[in-house]
Amino acid sequence: MFASKMYSESSPFQTWEDFIDENNGGDDRLDFRTVSGTLLGSIPLGIQNTKFRTLEFDVDEFGSKSIKFELNSLPAFPLERFTVIRIRVDGVDTFGGYVFKYPRQGSSRNQKLEFQGLGFRERLKKVTIRPTIDKHFYRIQSITKAGLNVEIKLNTNVHPTINPGNVFYIKNALNSRNNGKYTVVSIIGDTLIALRPDGIEQEIAQGTVTILPTQWTNPTTPVSDILKQIVLEYLPQVKGIIASTGGITTSSSVPIGGGIDLEGITIEKAFEFIRNMLGGQWNLVVEPDGRITLNPKSTAVIEKIFSSYDGQIFDFDENLDNIVNIVEVNRKKEKSEEGTTPMTLGALKSNPTSVAKYGPMEGPIDVPAYFTDEVCEALATAEINAKSEPKEEGSAKKGKWKYWKIGTYSIVTEEGYYKEILNEMDSLDGFVFPTEVSASISTAIFITGAGSLKLSFGNSANEKEVKFPLDKRVSGLKTIYLYIYANKLGSYLRFGIGKDSFKEHLFPITINQTSNPELIAIPVANLPIDRIQEFGFIFDNPQNGTEVYIDEVAIESYTSLHKTQPLKLVKYKYTPYNKFCELTFGVNSSKQENWLAALNAKIESQSMAMKDR
């Protein structure tokens, strides 16, 4: 059995076991290996005389991102470009990547021993999907007409995985009329047979055949099978990546009709395509050990975090810049001879509630011409789901040093006076109305949310009640807020809250003007109540033809807010005297526009047009 030394300062030699940091809470160390996997050595973090002057590394929802560290002195093993780094925090593999930049020989003695590295997933940016030669890519020897079919003789026998029904493209044939899209009818040795009534015979060797993988064109293929094909076919030669499909969970199918074509884009962008095909509801991750995993996102809360505990102070902000509530997916066809690029509509999606709240905010998406309606629909749905509501982003600059699992957390804020909404008043669900009152949701007059509660009534509604049941525990109740607009002046409306009935604590509301909605603030600091189980309204001798609009009933009380947010990014920061994590929650990390732009650029630059003849 082989063992490796755990290095710190060379004189005197101190082992990790001799000097354990009591606050470490687990096995924290960096392992260094060759690209072939041989262990070079390890540098621990939890000792008195660590070799690290500084250490910073980032992990997000897609895997390990980047690393930077500075050493006091070099270890007894080499640290050069492409040395593999594996970091364990609390005994859990947390980061996996490789050294990318290191101090060069011949530099001055004052040069810092600074190293920079990248996560394994960064290598996927450098790998482009290309058809495998003699499996998906062939050279044409000749083309022969056979009735309505053409027989395309290739430079070698067709690969056994290719079957009738596979889609292929001819490119750069002697006669351009032979270029285009085909479907395999049958295969005889080195010859593909396909339907093409207007095909032209070709006796000399010219042109190529590209056969799309079956997974790209089968209309019922699970999206996970597309990922498995990519992993097994294009990743075996990528150092640091384990080309195994064992961690890929079978996903749902997204109908792809005429198929998709990922040729010419990077693996990174193909992964982003897969995430969006699954509606952003699955985690596709490059793990620290180099495995590719695909699993459905869990909504289960991993942990409850208390703000101010251990110095963890959280800040929250709302991102309103990226709201999209109307998505139009347009297929971009090949440029015409006049230089124009015709477009056809692939899908149109909207979120009416979001449109009512924030107004129309459009986000058009351009995709290649061969994207089917089903694929366009999936992309539009993913965009609407991700962006139709503003995202609240939480952050902590001094989070606890520990292994942070990417996923959903419950953040409990510091105690204070906070405003909480009891009801947005943009739905009739849960309300109890008397027959003398007509209720509806108005999108013409409202302040917040997607609408307001409109009540229409007359004198017959005298002493009638509108009520809404809930179960809200309160402490230090200070103020009740609601917006009111009405078309009649007077004091004909009372609002109430209570433990058993809203009539336990009633407050008269006076309508002083009929021009604009008015914010009503009801002071209730001395109200003896610790739970609200019902709020409601009661009418006092109203006039006929009265209309009242009520929006957003809220309370201000002394409490802590509980915010459930997904952890998206962890920045681990370590020095011998301090260690902490910077945490970012709730950030929308979709890069759908980036890979679509790259995909469209690829279509424009290729001479092969994806067209049905």
Coordinates of C-alpha atoms in Angstrom, one line a residue:
M1 CA 0.0 0.0 0.0
F2 CA 1.4 3.4 -1.0
A3 CA 1.3 6.4 1.3
S4 CA 1.9 10.1 0.5
K5 CA 3.6 12.7 2.7
M6 CA 1.5 15.6 4.1
Y7 CA 3.7 18.6 3.6
S8 CA 3.9 21.9 5.6
E9 CA 7.2 23.6 6.4
S10 CA 10.1 21.4 5.7
S11 CA 12.0 22.4 8.9
P12 CA 10.9 21.4 11.4
F13 CA 8.6 18.8 9.7
Q14 CA 5.1 18.9 11.2
T15 CA 2.4 16.4 10.3
W16 CA -1.3 17.2 10.0
E17 CA -2.0 14.8 12.8
D18 CA 0.3 16.8 15.1
F19 CA -1.4 20.2 14.5
I20 CA -5.1 20.0 14.0
D21 CA -7.1 23.2 13.9
E22 CA -9.8 22.9 16.5
N23 CA -12.1 25.1 14.4
N24 CA -11.5 23.0 11.3
G25 CA -14.3 20.7 11.8
G26 CA -13.1 18.1 9.4
D27 CA -10.7 16.8 6.8
D28 CA -9.5 19.9 4.8
R29 CA -6.7 19.4 2.3
L30 CA -5.6 19.7 -1.2
D31 CA -4.5 16.6 -3.1
F32 CA -2.3 17.0 -6.2
R33 CA -2.1 14.4 -8.9
T34 CA -0.7 13.9 -12.4
V35 CA -3.1 14.0 -15.3
S36 CA -2.9 10.2 -15.4
G37 CA -4.1 10.1 -11.8
T38 CA -0.9 9.3 -9.8
L39 CA -0.9 11.0 -6.4
L40 CA 2.0 13.5 -6.1
G41 CA 1.2 14.7 -2.6
S42 CA -1.1 16.6 -0.3
I43 CA -1.1 19.9 1.5
P44 CA -3.3 20.2 4.5
L45 CA -5.1 23.3 5.6
G46 CA -5.8 22.6 9.3
I47 CA -2.2 22.9 10.7
Q48 CA -0.2 25.7 12.3
N49 CA 2.4 26.1 9.7
T50 CA 0.5 25.6 6.5
K51 CA 2.2 26.2 3.2
F52 CA -0.7 28.4 2.0
R53 CA -0.4 32.1 2.2
T54 CA -3.8 32.5 0.5
L55 CA -6.2 30.1 -1.1
E56 CA -9.4 31.0 -3.0
F57 CA -11.6 28.8 -5.1
D58 CA -15.1 29.0 -6.5
V59 CA -17.9 26.4 -6.9
D60 CA -21.2 27.1 -8.5
E61 CA -24.3 25.1 -9.6
F62 CA -22.4 23.7 -12.7
G63 CA -19.4 22.5 -10.7
S64 CA -15.9 23.7 -9.9
K65 CA -15.1 27.0 -11.5
S66 CA -11.6 28.5 -10.7
I67 CA -8.9 28.4 -8.1
K68 CA -6.0 30.8 -7.1
F69 CA -3.5 30.2 -4.3
E70 CA -0.1 31.5 -3.1
L71 CA 2.4 29.4 -1.2
N72 CA 5.0 30.3 1.4
S73 CA 7.4 27.8 -0.1
L74 CA 7.2 25.1 -2.7
P75 CA 6.3 21.5 -1.7
A76 CA 8.6 18.6 -2.4
F77 CA 6.6 17.6 -5.5
P78 CA 6.2 19.4 -8.8
L79 CA 3.3 21.8 -9.3
E80 CA 3.2 22.5 -13.0
R81 CA 0.6 23.2 -15.7
F82 CA -2.2 20.6 -15.8
T83 CA -1.3 19.2 -12.4
V84 CA -4.7 18.0 -11.1
I85 CA -6.1 19.5 -7.9
R86 CA -8.7 17.9 -5.6
I87 CA -9.9 19.9 -2.6
R88 CA -11.7 18.3 0.4
V89 CA -13.6 20.4 2.9
D90 CA -15.1 18.7 5.9
G91 CA -14.0 15.5 4.3
V92 CA -16.1 16.1 1.2
D93 CA -14.8 16.5 -2.3
T94 CA -15.5 20.1 -3.0
F95 CA -13.4 21.2 -5.9
G96 CA -11.8 19.4 -8.8
G97 CA -9.6 21.1 -11.5
Y98 CA -6.1 21.6 -12.7
V99 CA -3.2 24.1 -12.5
F100 CA -3.3 26.5 -15.4
K101 CA -0.7 29.1 -14.5
Y102 CA 2.3 28.8 -12.3
P103 CA 5.6 30.7 -11.5
R104 CA 8.1 30.3 -14.4
Q105 CA 11.7 29.4 -13.9
G106 CA 14.2 32.2 -14.2
S107 CA 12.0 34.8 -12.5
S108 CA 13.4 36.9 -9.7
R109 CA 13.5 35.6 -6.1
N110 CA 10.9 38.2 -5.2
Q111 CA 8.3 36.7 -7.4
K112 CA 5.3 35.4 -5.5
L113 CA 4.6 31.7 -5.6
E114 CA 1.2 32.3 -7.1
F115 CA -0.8 29.6 -8.9
Q116 CA -4.0 29.8 -10.9
G117 CA -6.2 27.0 -12.0
L118 CA -9.6 26.1 -13.6
G119 CA -12.3 23.6 -12.7
F120 CA -12.6 20.5 -14.9
R121 CA -15.7 21.9 -16.5
E122 CA -13.6 24.7 -18.1
R123 CA -12.1 22.1 -20.4
L124 CA -15.5 21.5 -22.0
K125 CA -15.2 25.0 -23.5
K126 CA -12.3 23.7 -25.6
V127 CA -13.9 20.6 -26.9
T128 CA -16.0 20.9 -30.1
I129 CA -18.6 18.3 -31.1
R130 CA -17.3 16.8 -34.4
P131 CA -18.7 13.8 -36.3
T132 CA -16.7 10.6 -35.6
I133 CA -14.8 9.6 -38.7
D134 CA -16.0 6.3 -40.3
K135 CA -19.0 6.3 -37.9
H136 CA -20.8 9.6 -38.5
F137 CA -18.5 11.1 -41.1
Y138 CA -17.7 9.6 -44.5
R139 CA -16.3 10.6 -48.0
I140 CA -18.4 10.0 -51.1
Q141 CA -17.0 7.8 -53.8
S142 CA -19.9 8.0 -56.1
I143 CA -23.7 8.6 -56.3
T144 CA -25.9 6.4 -58.5
K145 CA -29.6 6.8 -59.4
A146 CA -31.8 3.8 -58.7
G147 CA -35.4 4.7 -59.6
L148 CA -36.7 7.2 -57.0
N149 CA -33.7 6.5 -54.8
V150 CA -30.0 7.4 -54.8
E151 CA -27.2 5.0 -53.8
I152 CA -24.3 6.8 -52.2
K153 CA -21.1 4.7 -52.1
L154 CA -18.8 5.7 -49.3
N155 CA -15.1 5.3 -48.6
T156 CA -15.7 2.5 -46.1
N157 CA -18.4 0.2 -44.7
V158 CA -21.2 2.0 -42.8
H159 CA -20.8 1.7 -39.1
P160 CA -23.0 -1.0 -37.5
T161 CA -24.7 1.5 -35.2
I162 CA -26.2 3.3 -38.3
N163 CA -29.7 2.0 -39.3
P164 CA -32.5 2.8 -41.6
G165 CA -34.3 5.9 -40.3
N166 CA -31.0 7.8 -39.5
V167 CA -30.8 11.3 -40.9
F168 CA -27.7 12.4 -42.9
Y169 CA -26.5 15.3 -44.9
I170 CA -24.5 15.5 -48.1
K171 CA -22.2 18.4 -48.4
N172 CA -19.9 19.7 -51.2
A173 CA -21.2 17.1 -53.8
L174 CA -20.1 17.6 -57.4
N175 CA -23.6 18.8 -58.2
S176 CA -25.1 21.1 -55.5
R177 CA -28.5 19.5 -56.2
N178 CA -27.3 16.5 -54.3
N179 CA -26.5 18.5 -51.2
G180 CA -29.0 18.5 -48.4
K181 CA -30.9 16.4 -45.9
Y182 CA -31.7 12.6 -46.4
T183 CA -33.1 9.7 -44.5
V184 CA -31.5 6.3 -44.7
V185 CA -33.8 3.8 -46.4
S186 CA -31.4 0.9 -46.4
I187 CA -27.7 0.0 -46.1
I188 CA -25.6 -2.4 -48.1
G189 CA -22.0 -2.6 -46.9
D190 CA -20.4 0.7 -47.9
T191 CA -23.5 2.1 -49.6
L192 CA -26.4 4.3 -48.2
I193 CA -29.7 4.2 -50.0
A194 CA -32.1 7.1 -49.7
L195 CA -35.1 8.6 -51.4
R196 CA -34.2 11.4 -53.8
P197 CA -36.2 11.5 -57.0
D198 CA -34.3 14.5 -58.3
G199 CA -30.8 13.2 -57.4
I200 CA -28.0 13.5 -59.9
E201 CA -25.5 10.7 -60.7
Q202 CA -21.9 11.4 -59.7
E203 CA -19.1 9.1 -61.0
I204 CA -16.2 10.8 -59.3
A205 CA -15.3 10.9 -55.6
Q206 CA -16.3 14.3 -54.2
G207 CA -18.3 15.4 -51.2
T208 CA -19.0 14.2 -47.7
V209 CA -21.7 12.5 -45.7
T210 CA -22.5 13.4 -42.1
I211 CA -24.9 11.0 -40.3
L212 CA -26.5 12.5 -37.2
P213 CA -26.4 10.3 -34.1
T214 CA -29.7 8.5 -33.6
Q215 CA -30.3 10.3 -30.3
W216 CA -30.4 13.6 -32.1
T217 CA -33.2 12.7 -34.5
N218 CA -35.4 10.1 -32.6
P219 CA -38.5 12.1 -31.7
T220 CA -39.0 10.2 -28.4
T221 CA -35.4 10.1 -27.2
P222 CA -35.1 11.2 -23.5
V223 CA -32.9 14.3 -23.2
S224 CA -30.6 12.3 -20.8
D225 CA -29.8 9.9 -23.8
I226 CA -28.5 12.9 -25.8
L227 CA -26.2 13.7 -22.8
K228 CA -25.1 10.1 -22.6
Q229 CA -24.2 10.0 -26.3
I230 CA -22.2 13.2 -25.9
V231 CA -20.3 11.9 -22.8
L232 CA -19.4 8.5 -24.4
E233 CA -18.5 9.8 -27.8
Y234 CA -16.8 13.1 -27.3
L235 CA -15.3 13.1 -23.8
P236 CA -13.1 10.0 -23.5
Q237 CA -10.0 11.9 -24.6
V238 CA -10.6 14.9 -22.3
K239 CA -8.1 14.7 -19.4
G240 CA -9.7 15.0 -16.0
I241 CA -13.2 14.1 -17.2
I242 CA -14.6 10.6 -16.5
A243 CA -16.5 9.5 -19.6
S244 CA -19.1 7.5 -17.6
T245 CA -22.9 7.7 -17.7
G246 CA -23.4 6.1 -14.3
G247 CA -24.3 9.4 -12.7
I248 CA -26.9 10.4 -15.4
T249 CA -30.5 9.9 -14.3
T250 CA -33.0 9.1 -17.0
S251 CA -35.0 12.2 -17.8
S252 CA -38.2 13.0 -19.6
S253 CA -38.5 13.1 -23.4
V254 CA -38.8 16.3 -25.3
P255 CA -40.2 15.7 -28.8
I256 CA -37.6 17.0 -31.3
G257 CA -39.5 16.2 -34.5
G258 CA -37.1 16.6 -37.4
G259 CA -34.1 16.5 -35.0
I260 CA -31.4 18.7 -33.6
D261 CA -27.8 19.2 -34.8
L262 CA -25.1 20.0 -32.2
E263 CA -22.2 19.6 -34.6
G264 CA -19.7 22.5 -34.4
I265 CA -20.6 23.8 -30.9
T266 CA -18.6 23.2 -27.7
I267 CA -19.5 20.6 -25.1
E268 CA -20.1 23.5 -22.7
K269 CA -22.8 25.0 -24.9
A270 CA -24.3 21.6 -25.6
F271 CA -24.7 21.1 -21.8
E272 CA -26.4 24.5 -21.6
F273 CA -28.7 23.4 -24.4
I274 CA -29.6 20.2 -22.5
R275 CA -30.3 22.2 -19.3
N276 CA -32.7 24.4 -21.2
M277 CA -34.3 21.5 -23.0
L278 CA -35.2 20.2 -19.4
G279 CA -36.7 23.6 -18.5
G280 CA -34.0 24.5 -16.1
Q281 CA -35.3 21.9 -13.6
W282 CA -32.4 19.5 -13.7
N283 CA -28.8 19.8 -12.4
L284 CA -26.2 19.0 -15.0
V285 CA -22.9 19.1 -13.1
V286 CA -19.2 18.3 -13.6
E287 CA -18.3 16.8 -10.3
P288 CA -15.0 17.3 -8.5
D289 CA -13.8 13.9 -9.5
G290 CA -14.6 14.6 -13.2
R291 CA -17.9 12.6 -13.4
I292 CA -20.8 14.1 -15.3
T293 CA -24.1 13.9 -13.3
L294 CA -27.7 14.7 -14.2
N295 CA -30.4 14.8 -11.5
P296 CA -33.7 16.6 -11.0
K297 CA -33.4 19.7 -8.9
S298 CA -34.7 19.1 -5.4
T299 CA -36.9 21.6 -3.6
A300 CA -36.1 20.1 -0.2
V301 CA -34.3 22.5 2.2
I302 CA -30.8 21.5 2.9
E303 CA -30.3 23.6 6.0
K304 CA -31.7 26.6 7.9
I305 CA -29.2 29.4 8.1
F306 CA -29.5 32.1 10.8
S307 CA -28.3 35.6 9.8
S308 CA -25.8 37.1 12.3
Y309 CA -24.9 33.6 13.6
D310 CA -21.2 33.1 13.5
G311 CA -20.9 36.5 11.9
Q312 CA -23.0 35.5 8.8
I313 CA -24.7 38.7 7.8
F314 CA -27.0 38.5 4.8
D315 CA -28.0 41.2 2.4
F316 CA -30.9 41.0 -0.1
D317 CA -31.6 42.7 -3.3
E318 CA -34.2 42.3 -6.1
N319 CA -33.1 42.0 -9.7
L320 CA -35.6 43.7 -11.9
D321 CA -33.4 44.0 -15.0
N322 CA -33.9 40.6 -16.5
I323 CA -37.7 40.2 -16.3
V324 CA -39.1 38.6 -19.4
N325 CA -42.8 37.8 -19.6
I326 CA -43.3 37.4 -23.4
V327 CA -41.1 35.1 -25.4
E328 CA -41.1 34.8 -29.1
V329 CA -38.9 32.1 -30.6
N330 CA -38.1 32.7 -34.2
R331 CA -36.4 30.3 -36.6
K332 CA -33.6 31.9 -38.5
K333 CA -33.4 30.5 -42.1
E334 CA -30.4 30.6 -44.4
K335 CA -29.6 34.0 -45.9
S336 CA -31.2 34.7 -49.2
E337 CA -29.3 35.9 -52.3
E338 CA -30.5 39.4 -51.4
G339 CA -28.7 39.2 -48.1
T340 CA -31.9 39.1 -46.0
T341 CA -32.5 36.5 -43.2
P342 CA -36.1 35.3 -43.2
M343 CA -37.7 34.3 -39.9
T344 CA -40.5 31.9 -39.1
L345 CA -42.3 31.8 -35.7
G346 CA -41.5 28.7 -33.7
A347 CA -43.2 29.4 -30.4
L348 CA -44.9 32.3 -28.5
K349 CA -45.3 32.2 -24.7
S350 CA -46.4 34.7 -22.2
N351 CA -47.1 34.9 -18.5
P352 CA -50.3 37.0 -18.1
T353 CA -49.8 37.5 -14.4
S354 CA -46.3 38.9 -14.9
V355 CA -47.5 41.1 -17.7
A356 CA -50.2 42.6 -15.5
K357 CA -47.7 43.2 -12.7
Y358 CA -44.8 44.7 -14.6
G359 CA -46.2 45.4 -18.1
P360 CA -45.1 43.6 -21.3
M361 CA -41.4 42.8 -21.3
E362 CA -40.4 40.9 -24.4
G363 CA -37.4 38.6 -24.9
P364 CA -37.2 37.3 -28.4
I365 CA -35.0 34.3 -29.1
D366 CA -33.6 33.4 -32.5
V367 CA -32.8 29.8 -33.2
P368 CA -31.6 27.8 -36.3
A369 CA -34.2 26.9 -38.9
Y370 CA -34.1 23.1 -38.1
F371 CA -35.4 23.6 -34.5
T372 CA -38.8 21.9 -34.3
D373 CA -42.0 23.4 -32.7
E374 CA -41.5 21.2 -29.7
V375 CA -37.9 22.3 -29.1
C376 CA -38.9 26.0 -29.6
E377 CA -41.8 25.5 -27.1
A378 CA -39.4 24.0 -24.6
L379 CA -37.0 26.9 -24.9
A380 CA -39.8 29.5 -24.5
T381 CA -41.2 27.7 -21.4
A382 CA -37.7 27.6 -19.8
E383 CA -37.2 31.3 -20.5
I384 CA -40.6 32.2 -19.0
N385 CA -40.1 30.0 -16.0
A386 CA -36.7 31.5 -15.3
K387 CA -37.5 35.2 -15.9
S388 CA -41.2 36.1 -15.6
E389 CA -40.7 37.2 -11.9
P390 CA -37.9 39.3 -10.4
K391 CA -35.3 37.3 -8.6
E392 CA -34.4 38.1 -5.0
E393 CA -30.7 37.7 -4.6
G394 CA -29.2 37.0 -1.2
S395 CA -25.5 37.2 -0.3
A396 CA -23.2 36.8 2.7
K397 CA -19.7 38.1 2.7
K398 CA -18.6 36.2 5.7
G399 CA -20.3 32.9 5.6
K400 CA -19.0 30.0 7.7
W401 CA -16.1 28.0 6.4
K402 CA -17.6 24.6 5.7
Y403 CA -18.6 22.4 2.8
W404 CA -21.6 24.1 1.2
K405 CA -23.8 21.8 -0.9
I406 CA -25.4 23.5 -3.9
G407 CA -29.2 23.5 -3.4
T408 CA -32.0 25.1 -1.5
Y409 CA -31.6 26.8 1.9
S410 CA -33.9 28.6 4.3
I411 CA -32.4 31.9 5.5
V412 CA -33.7 33.3 8.7
T413 CA -33.0 37.1 8.9
E414 CA -32.2 39.0 12.1
E415 CA -35.1 40.0 14.2
G416 CA -36.7 43.4 13.5
Y417 CA -39.8 45.2 12.3
Y418 CA -40.7 43.8 8.9
K419 CA -43.6 44.1 6.5
E420 CA -45.3 40.9 5.5
I421 CA -48.0 40.5 2.9
L422 CA -51.1 38.7 4.1
N423 CA -52.8 38.7 0.7
E424 CA -51.9 40.3 -2.6
M425 CA -55.7 40.6 -3.3
D426 CA -55.2 39.5 -6.9
S427 CA -57.2 36.2 -6.6
L428 CA -60.7 35.3 -5.3
D429 CA -59.4 32.0 -3.9
G430 CA -60.2 31.5 -0.3
F431 CA -62.6 34.5 0.1
V432 CA -66.1 34.1 1.4
F433 CA -68.6 36.6 -0.3
P434 CA -72.3 37.2 0.5
T435 CA -74.7 37.1 -2.4
E436 CA -75.3 40.9 -2.0
V437 CA -71.7 41.6 -3.0
S438 CA -70.3 41.1 -6.5
A439 CA -66.6 40.3 -6.4
S440 CA -64.0 40.2 -9.2
I441 CA -60.3 40.9 -9.8
S442 CA -59.6 44.2 -11.5
T443 CA -56.5 44.7 -13.7
A444 CA -57.5 48.3 -14.4
I445 CA -57.0 49.7 -10.9
F446 CA -54.3 48.2 -8.7
I447 CA -51.1 49.1 -7.0
T448 CA -49.1 45.9 -6.5
G449 CA -49.3 42.3 -7.7
A450 CA -51.4 41.4 -10.7
G451 CA -54.7 43.1 -9.8
S452 CA -57.0 44.2 -7.0
L453 CA -60.1 42.9 -5.3
K454 CA -63.1 44.8 -6.7
L455 CA -66.3 44.7 -4.6
S456 CA -69.5 46.1 -6.1
F457 CA -72.6 46.5 -3.8
G458 CA -75.5 48.6 -2.7
N459 CA -77.6 49.3 0.4
S460 CA -78.6 45.7 0.5
A461 CA -75.1 44.8 1.7
N462 CA -75.6 46.6 5.0
E463 CA -73.9 44.6 7.8
K464 CA -72.8 41.9 5.3
E465 CA -69.3 40.4 5.6
V466 CA -66.4 39.6 3.2
K467 CA -63.8 37.4 5.0
F468 CA -60.7 35.5 4.3
P469 CA -59.3 32.7 6.6
L470 CA -55.6 32.3 7.3
D471 CA -53.3 31.1 10.0
K472 CA -50.6 33.7 10.8
R473 CA -48.7 33.8 14.0
V474 CA -47.6 37.4 14.9
S475 CA -45.4 38.9 17.6
G476 CA -45.1 42.6 18.3
L477 CA -47.8 43.6 15.7
K478 CA -47.3 47.3 15.0
T479 CA -49.2 48.4 11.9
I480 CA -51.7 47.0 9.3
Y481 CA -51.5 48.4 5.7
L482 CA -53.9 48.1 2.8
Y483 CA -54.7 50.1 -0.3
I484 CA -58.2 51.3 -0.9
Y485 CA -59.9 53.1 -3.8
A486 CA -63.7 53.7 -3.9
N487 CA -66.1 55.7 -6.0
K488 CA -68.1 57.0 -3.0
L489 CA -67.1 59.1 -0.1
G490 CA -67.9 58.2 3.5
S491 CA -67.3 55.8 6.4
Y492 CA -69.2 52.8 5.2
L493 CA -66.4 50.2 5.5
R494 CA -64.7 48.5 8.5
F495 CA -61.7 46.2 8.3
G496 CA -61.0 43.7 11.0
I497 CA -58.7 40.9 12.2
G498 CA -59.1 38.2 14.8
K499 CA -58.2 34.9 16.3
D500 CA -61.6 33.3 15.8
S501 CA -63.4 36.0 13.9
F502 CA -62.3 39.2 12.1
K503 CA -65.0 41.1 14.0
E504 CA -63.0 40.7 17.3
H505 CA -60.9 43.8 16.3
L506 CA -62.7 46.2 13.9
F507 CA -61.2 49.5 12.4
P508 CA -63.4 52.0 10.6
I509 CA -62.1 53.2 7.2
T510 CA -63.1 56.6 5.9
I511 CA -63.0 57.3 2.1
N512 CA -61.9 61.0 1.8
Q513 CA -61.3 61.2 -1.9
T514 CA -62.2 59.3 -5.1
S515 CA -59.3 60.3 -7.3
N516 CA -56.5 57.8 -6.5
P517 CA -55.9 54.7 -4.4
E518 CA -55.0 55.6 -0.9
L519 CA -52.6 53.7 1.5
I520 CA -54.5 53.1 4.8
A521 CA -52.1 52.6 7.8
I522 CA -53.8 51.2 10.9
P523 CA -51.7 51.5 14.2
V524 CA -52.3 48.3 16.2
A525 CA -49.2 48.3 18.6
N526 CA -51.4 47.8 21.7
L527 CA -53.6 45.1 20.1
P528 CA -53.6 41.9 22.4
I529 CA -53.2 39.3 19.6
D530 CA -50.6 36.7 18.8
R531 CA -52.3 34.9 15.9
I532 CA -54.4 36.1 13.0
Q533 CA -56.8 33.5 11.7
E534 CA -59.1 35.7 9.8
F535 CA -59.4 39.1 8.3
G536 CA -62.4 40.7 6.6
F537 CA -64.6 43.7 5.9
I538 CA -68.1 44.6 7.0
F539 CA -70.3 47.2 5.4
D540 CA -72.3 50.0 7.1
N541 CA -75.2 51.5 5.2
P542 CA -73.5 51.8 1.9
Q543 CA -75.0 53.7 -1.1
N544 CA -76.2 51.9 -4.1
G545 CA -73.7 51.7 -6.9
T546 CA -70.7 51.6 -4.6
E547 CA -67.5 50.1 -5.9
V548 CA -64.4 49.5 -3.7
Y549 CA -61.0 48.3 -4.9
I550 CA -58.8 46.7 -2.2
D551 CA -55.1 45.8 -2.8
E552 CA -52.3 44.2 -0.8
V553 CA -53.3 43.6 2.8
A554 CA -50.0 43.6 4.9
I555 CA -48.8 43.8 8.4
E556 CA -45.7 45.2 10.1
S557 CA -44.5 43.2 13.1
Y558 CA -41.4 42.3 15.1
T559 CA -40.2 39.0 13.6
S560 CA -37.7 37.2 11.5
L561 CA -38.2 36.7 7.8
H562 CA -37.7 33.2 6.4
K563 CA -36.4 33.3 2.8
T564 CA -36.1 30.1 0.8
Q565 CA -33.4 30.5 -1.9
P566 CA -31.2 28.3 -4.0
L567 CA -27.5 28.6 -3.3
K568 CA -25.8 29.4 -6.7
L569 CA -22.2 30.3 -5.9
V570 CA -19.7 29.7 -3.1
K571 CA -16.3 31.5 -3.0
Y572 CA -14.1 29.7 -0.5
K573 CA -11.4 32.0 1.0
Y574 CA -8.6 30.8 3.3
T575 CA -5.6 32.3 5.0
P576 CA -3.7 30.9 8.0
Y577 CA -5.5 33.4 10.2
N578 CA -8.9 33.6 8.7
K579 CA -11.2 31.5 6.6
F580 CA -14.7 32.1 5.4
C581 CA -17.1 31.7 2.4
E582 CA -18.8 34.3 0.3
L583 CA -22.3 33.0 -0.6
T584 CA -24.6 34.0 -3.4
F585 CA -28.2 32.9 -3.5
G586 CA -31.0 33.1 -6.0
V587 CA -29.1 34.3 -9.0
N588 CA -30.5 33.3 -12.4
S589 CA -27.5 31.6 -14.1
S590 CA -29.1 30.7 -17.4
K591 CA -26.8 31.4 -20.4
Q592 CA -29.4 30.5 -23.0
E593 CA -28.8 33.6 -25.1
N594 CA -25.0 32.9 -25.3
W595 CA -25.2 29.4 -26.7
L596 CA -28.1 30.3 -29.1
A597 CA -26.0 33.2 -30.4
A598 CA -23.1 30.8 -30.9
L599 CA -25.3 28.3 -32.6
N600 CA -26.7 30.8 -35.0
A601 CA -23.2 32.1 -35.8
K602 CA -22.3 28.5 -36.6
I603 CA -25.3 28.1 -38.9
E604 CA -24.4 31.3 -40.8
S605 CA -20.8 30.3 -41.2
Q606 CA -21.5 26.7 -42.5
S607 CA -22.2 26.1 -46.1
M608 CA -24.4 23.1 -45.2
A609 CA -28.0 24.3 -45.1
M610 CA -30.3 22.3 -42.9
K611 CA -33.2 22.1 -45.3
D612 CA -35.8 19.6 -46.3
R613 CA -36.0 19.2 -50.1

